[in-house]
Short mmCIF file of C-alpha atoms in Angstrom, two decimals:
data_model
loop_
_atom_site.label_atom_id
_atom_site.label_comp_id
_atom_site.label_asym_id
_atom_site.label_seq_id
_atom_site.Cartn_x
_atom_site.Cartn_y
_atom_site.Cartn_z
CA MET I 1 19.25 -40.36 13.67
CA SER I 2 19.64 -41.62 10.12
CA ARG I 3 21.60 -39.57 7.64
CA ASP I 4 22.03 -39.82 3.89
CA GLY I 5 25.73 -40.33 3.40
CA GLY I 6 28.00 -38.95 0.77
CA ARG I 7 25.63 -36.96 -1.41
CA LEU I 8 24.15 -33.54 -0.98
CA PHE I 9 20.57 -32.85 -1.96
CA THR I 10 20.14 -30.18 -4.62
CA PRO I 11 17.11 -28.03 -5.52
CA ARG I 12 16.14 -30.73 -8.02
CA THR I 13 16.26 -33.64 -5.58
CA PRO I 14 12.69 -35.03 -5.30
CA ARG I 15 12.56 -34.66 -1.50
CA ILE I 16 13.60 -31.02 -1.79
CA VAL I 17 11.02 -30.42 -4.52
CA ALA I 18 8.32 -32.04 -2.34
CA ALA I 19 9.34 -30.01 0.71
CA ARG I 20 9.28 -26.75 -1.27
CA ARG I 21 5.61 -27.32 -2.04
CA LEU I 22 4.91 -26.82 1.67
CA GLN I 23 5.52 -23.11 1.16
CA ARG I 24 1.98 -23.06 -0.26
CA ARG I 25 -0.99 -23.17 2.12
CA ARG I 26 -2.92 -25.65 0.01
CA GLU I 27 -0.06 -28.13 0.13
CA ARG I 28 0.27 -27.70 3.89
CA GLU I 29 -3.41 -28.33 4.44
CA GLN I 30 -3.49 -31.38 2.19
CA SER I 31 -0.38 -32.98 3.64
CA GLY I 32 -0.69 -31.98 7.30
CA ARG I 33 2.94 -30.87 7.17
CA PHE I 34 4.81 -27.57 7.26
CA LEU I 35 8.31 -26.10 7.29
CA ALA I 36 10.13 -24.81 10.36
CA GLU I 37 13.20 -22.70 9.60
CA GLY I 38 16.20 -21.83 11.74
CA PRO I 39 17.79 -23.47 14.80
CA GLN I 40 15.33 -22.07 17.37
CA ALA I 41 12.22 -23.33 15.58
CA VAL I 42 13.88 -26.62 14.68
CA ARG I 43 15.04 -27.18 18.26
CA GLU I 44 11.51 -26.75 19.61
CA ALA I 45 10.06 -28.90 16.85
CA VAL I 46 12.51 -31.71 17.62
CA ALA I 47 11.70 -31.47 21.33
CA ALA I 48 7.99 -31.72 20.50
CA GLY I 49 8.55 -34.81 18.35
CA ALA I 50 7.14 -33.01 15.33
CA VAL I 51 10.09 -33.26 12.92
CA ILE I 52 9.78 -35.67 10.01
CA GLU I 53 13.00 -34.73 8.23
CA LEU I 54 15.70 -32.18 8.91
CA PHE I 55 17.52 -30.55 6.00
CA GLY I 56 20.76 -28.70 6.64
CA THR I 57 23.87 -27.45 4.99
CA VAL I 58 27.07 -29.25 5.92
CA ALA I 59 28.25 -26.23 7.92
CA ALA I 60 24.95 -25.96 9.84
CA LEU I 61 24.78 -29.68 10.59
CA ASP I 62 28.30 -29.48 12.00
CA ARG I 63 27.51 -26.36 14.01
CA TYR I 64 24.28 -27.80 15.41
CA ALA I 65 25.46 -31.39 15.63
CA ALA I 66 23.76 -32.05 18.97
CA LEU I 67 20.47 -30.76 17.61
CA ALA I 68 20.77 -32.82 14.42
CA ALA I 69 21.54 -35.92 16.49
CA ASP I 70 18.06 -35.74 18.02
CA ALA I 71 16.28 -35.70 14.63
CA GLU I 72 15.18 -39.04 13.20
CA GLN I 73 15.98 -38.27 9.55
CA VAL I 74 18.71 -35.82 8.56
CA SER I 75 19.66 -34.88 5.00
CA ALA I 76 22.59 -32.69 4.02
CA VAL I 77 21.82 -30.20 1.27
CA THR I 78 23.65 -27.70 -0.91
CA ASP I 79 23.46 -24.02 -0.09
CA GLU I 80 21.21 -23.58 -3.13
CA ALA I 81 18.79 -26.25 -1.91
CA LEU I 82 18.61 -24.67 1.54
CA GLU I 83 17.92 -21.27 0.00
CA ALA I 84 15.12 -22.81 -2.06
CA LEU I 85 13.51 -24.19 1.12
CA ALA I 86 14.02 -21.11 3.25
CA ASP I 87 11.66 -18.16 3.43
CA THR I 88 14.23 -15.63 4.64
CA VAL I 89 16.86 -13.58 2.84
CA GLN I 90 19.67 -14.90 5.04
CA PRO I 91 18.72 -18.45 6.10
CA GLN I 92 20.48 -20.02 9.07
CA GLY I 93 21.18 -23.39 7.47
CA LEU I 94 18.42 -25.57 8.91
CA VAL I 95 14.88 -26.29 7.67
CA ALA I 96 12.69 -29.09 9.02
CA VAL I 97 9.61 -30.74 7.57
CA CYS I 98 7.23 -31.06 10.52
CA ARG I 99 3.88 -32.59 11.36
CA GLN I 100 1.16 -30.04 12.10
CA VAL I 101 0.43 -29.90 15.80
CA ASP I 102 -3.01 -28.25 16.12
CA ILE I 103 -5.78 -29.97 18.06
CA GLY I 104 -9.56 -29.58 18.33
CA LEU I 105 -11.14 -26.94 20.53
CA ARG I 106 -12.92 -29.54 22.65
CA GLU I 107 -9.62 -31.30 23.36
CA ALA I 108 -7.94 -28.03 24.27
CA LEU I 109 -10.74 -26.97 26.62
CA ALA I 110 -10.73 -30.39 28.29
CA LYS I 111 -7.36 -29.37 29.77
CA ARG I 112 -9.13 -26.45 31.49
CA PRO I 113 -6.77 -23.64 30.45
CA ARG I 114 -7.18 -20.49 32.50
CA LEU I 115 -5.94 -18.14 29.79
CA ILE I 116 -6.66 -18.37 26.06
CA ALA I 117 -5.94 -16.06 23.13
CA VAL I 118 -8.35 -16.04 20.20
CA ALA I 119 -7.04 -14.57 16.93
CA ALA I 120 -10.20 -13.79 14.96
CA ASP I 121 -9.77 -13.02 11.25
CA ILE I 122 -6.16 -11.92 11.81
CA ARG I 123 -4.51 -11.95 8.40
CA ASP I 124 -0.99 -10.72 9.14
CA PRO I 125 1.28 -13.70 9.89
CA GLY I 126 3.79 -11.57 11.81
CA ASN I 127 1.10 -10.33 14.19
CA ALA I 128 -0.35 -13.82 14.55
CA GLY I 129 3.02 -15.36 15.35
CA THR I 130 3.82 -12.59 17.83
CA ILE I 131 0.50 -13.13 19.61
CA LEU I 132 1.27 -16.84 19.78
CA ARG I 133 4.67 -16.13 21.31
CA THR I 134 3.24 -13.58 23.75
CA ALA I 135 0.43 -15.91 24.80
CA ASP I 136 3.00 -18.60 25.53
CA ALA I 137 5.13 -16.18 27.55
CA ALA I 138 2.08 -15.04 29.54
CA GLY I 139 1.21 -18.63 30.43
CA ALA I 140 -1.77 -19.14 28.13
CA GLY I 141 -2.78 -22.73 27.55
CA ALA I 142 -4.20 -22.32 24.05
CA VAL I 143 -4.30 -20.02 21.05
CA VAL I 144 -7.31 -20.28 18.76
CA PHE I 145 -7.12 -19.15 15.13
CA ALA I 146 -10.78 -18.42 14.41
CA GLY I 147 -12.70 -17.47 11.30
CA ASP I 148 -10.74 -16.38 8.27
CA ALA I 149 -7.46 -16.20 10.15
CA VAL I 150 -3.97 -16.63 8.77
CA ASP I 151 -2.56 -20.14 8.60
CA PRO I 152 -0.50 -20.64 11.79
CA TYR I 153 1.89 -22.76 9.70
CA ASN I 154 2.68 -19.87 7.37
CA GLY I 155 6.47 -19.49 7.34
CA LYS I 156 6.45 -15.95 8.71
CA CYS I 157 4.01 -16.92 11.46
CA VAL I 158 6.14 -19.91 12.47
CA ARG I 159 9.25 -17.71 12.66
CA ALA I 160 7.46 -14.95 14.60
CA SER I 161 6.27 -17.50 17.15
CA ALA I 162 9.95 -18.30 17.94
CA GLY I 163 9.12 -21.89 18.84
CA SER I 164 6.00 -21.12 20.88
CA LEU I 165 3.93 -22.87 18.21
CA PHE I 166 5.13 -26.08 19.86
CA HIS I 167 4.50 -24.98 23.47
CA VAL I 168 0.80 -24.11 23.57
CA ASP I 169 -2.27 -25.86 22.20
CA VAL I 170 -3.01 -24.45 18.76
CA VAL I 171 -6.61 -24.66 17.56
CA ARG I 172 -8.07 -23.76 14.16
CA ASP I 173 -11.80 -23.21 13.83
CA ARG I 174 -13.62 -21.55 10.95
CA ALA I 175 -16.69 -20.66 13.07
CA PRO I 176 -15.92 -17.88 15.61
CA ASP I 177 -19.47 -17.94 17.01
CA ALA I 178 -19.11 -21.65 17.78
CA VAL I 179 -15.77 -20.92 19.45
CA LEU I 180 -17.40 -18.37 21.76
CA ASP I 181 -20.22 -20.78 22.60
CA ALA I 182 -17.72 -23.50 23.49
CA LEU I 183 -15.67 -21.12 25.65
CA ARG I 184 -18.71 -20.05 27.65
CA ALA I 185 -19.87 -23.65 28.05
CA ALA I 186 -16.44 -24.36 29.56
CA GLY I 187 -16.88 -21.54 32.08
CA VAL I 188 -14.48 -19.14 30.35
CA GLN I 189 -15.31 -15.43 30.13
CA VAL I 190 -14.77 -13.83 26.73
CA LEU I 191 -13.18 -10.37 26.66
CA ALA I 192 -12.94 -8.49 23.37
CA ALA I 193 -9.97 -6.14 23.04
CA THR I 194 -11.04 -2.95 21.29
CA GLY I 195 -9.90 0.64 21.37
CA HIS I 196 -13.47 1.81 21.97
CA GLY I 197 -14.44 -0.65 24.70
CA ALA I 198 -16.74 0.39 27.51
CA ASP I 199 -14.56 -1.30 30.14
CA ASP I 200 -11.09 -0.07 31.09
CA LEU I 201 -8.45 -2.80 31.44
CA ASP I 202 -6.97 -1.30 34.62
CA ASP I 203 -10.41 -1.09 36.24
CA LEU I 204 -11.10 -4.76 35.51
CA LEU I 205 -7.72 -5.74 36.91
CA ASP I 206 -8.26 -3.70 40.08
CA ALA I 207 -11.75 -5.17 40.53
CA GLY I 208 -10.46 -8.74 40.31
CA GLU I 209 -12.41 -9.48 37.14
CA LEU I 210 -9.33 -10.89 35.41
CA ALA I 211 -8.77 -13.58 38.04
CA ARG I 212 -11.30 -15.82 36.29
CA PRO I 213 -10.59 -18.18 33.38
CA THR I 214 -10.44 -15.80 30.44
CA ALA I 215 -10.29 -15.86 26.66
CA TRP I 216 -9.06 -12.67 25.02
CA LEU I 217 -10.51 -11.97 21.60
CA PHE I 218 -8.23 -10.07 19.19
CA GLY I 219 -9.14 -8.81 15.72
CA SER I 220 -7.12 -7.75 12.72
CA GLU I 221 -4.78 -4.76 12.81
CA ALA I 222 -6.62 -2.99 10.00
CA HIS I 223 -10.28 -3.69 10.77
CA GLY I 224 -10.49 -4.78 14.38
CA LEU I 225 -13.09 -7.29 15.47
CA PRO I 226 -16.26 -7.84 13.45
CA ALA I 227 -19.34 -6.22 14.97
CA ASP I 228 -21.04 -9.54 15.68
CA LEU I 229 -18.08 -10.83 17.68
CA LEU I 230 -17.83 -7.57 19.61
CA ALA I 231 -21.50 -7.85 20.49
CA ALA I 232 -21.15 -11.51 21.48
CA ALA I 233 -18.26 -10.94 23.92
CA ASP I 234 -18.97 -10.69 27.65
CA ARG I 235 -17.08 -7.41 27.83
CA ARG I 236 -15.49 -4.99 25.39
CA VAL I 237 -12.21 -3.83 26.91
CA ARG I 238 -9.95 -0.92 26.02
CA VAL I 239 -6.30 -0.56 26.99
CA PRO I 240 -5.93 2.84 28.69
CA ILE I 241 -3.81 5.36 26.78
CA HIS I 242 -2.04 7.67 29.23
CA GLY I 243 -0.01 9.62 26.71
CA ALA I 244 -0.67 11.28 23.37
CA ALA I 245 -0.50 8.11 21.22
CA GLU I 246 -3.67 7.45 19.26
CA SER I 247 -3.59 3.72 19.93
CA LEU I 248 -1.43 0.62 20.32
CA ASN I 249 -0.76 -1.79 17.51
CA LEU I 250 -2.31 -5.24 17.69
CA ALA I 251 0.69 -7.13 19.04
CA ALA I 252 1.37 -4.53 21.75
CA ALA I 253 -2.28 -4.41 22.84
CA ALA I 254 -2.41 -8.22 22.98
CA ALA I 255 0.69 -8.28 25.17
CA VAL I 256 -0.78 -5.75 27.61
CA CYS I 257 -4.08 -7.65 27.87
CA LEU I 258 -2.54 -11.10 28.23
CA TYR I 259 -0.06 -9.98 30.86
CA ALA I 260 -2.79 -8.21 32.83
CA SER I 261 -4.60 -11.54 32.99
CA ALA I 262 -1.38 -13.37 33.82
CA ARG I 263 -0.82 -11.05 36.75
CA ALA I 264 -4.36 -11.53 38.02
CA LEU I 265 -4.22 -15.30 37.63
CA ARG I 266 -1.04 -15.53 39.72
#
């Protein structure tokens, strides 16, 4: 660890100004960098070797001294500088500039994952990050952000993933149809989650259909999956509703589907 001694970075310090630009998607895409906020995200980023520089208040660097010791470059900042970098109302004192960690779909499929989540055109970063976290918890090997999906390095998405961004292979691909073709070529069945699916999730689980390598296709909360992707999936699957609720929200439905596959794959 190297640490700037004696002086605290302020909001006007050039490195703080440069890091703040990463709050914009265009800057993240051009630089290949992003911000991870809070001790949980920073801890996972450090473990993954993704941290370029760690910024922290004096109090936070003292509190998380062991964590800071594992970062290559550490810079102490004023409370005002930390607030300028943070994306939350009550920041926890640590923000790291990280290298983006996504890989290509071909590279991800070469590892032969048995469970994959595909977020197609999902715009809400909270939902996207929650799906990433849930996919990680369910044992998925990859999460694909397909089509016009939210940037997985959006601050809210990074926070919602709770560090899982650094645990699974993250793929970004603008062509959902090409993603489906690649999945099938790799021997992976594609199941589209939809409230009006012809197949019942419980029936597929009971029949052993979820014991195969599977990619779950999830659409946006507001609009669901586009018609062409629904048609292209191998099956269109509904989560059974046993009570009076009209439906499940996206994150809840994704959790049910991914864990059904996780159970079958065990």
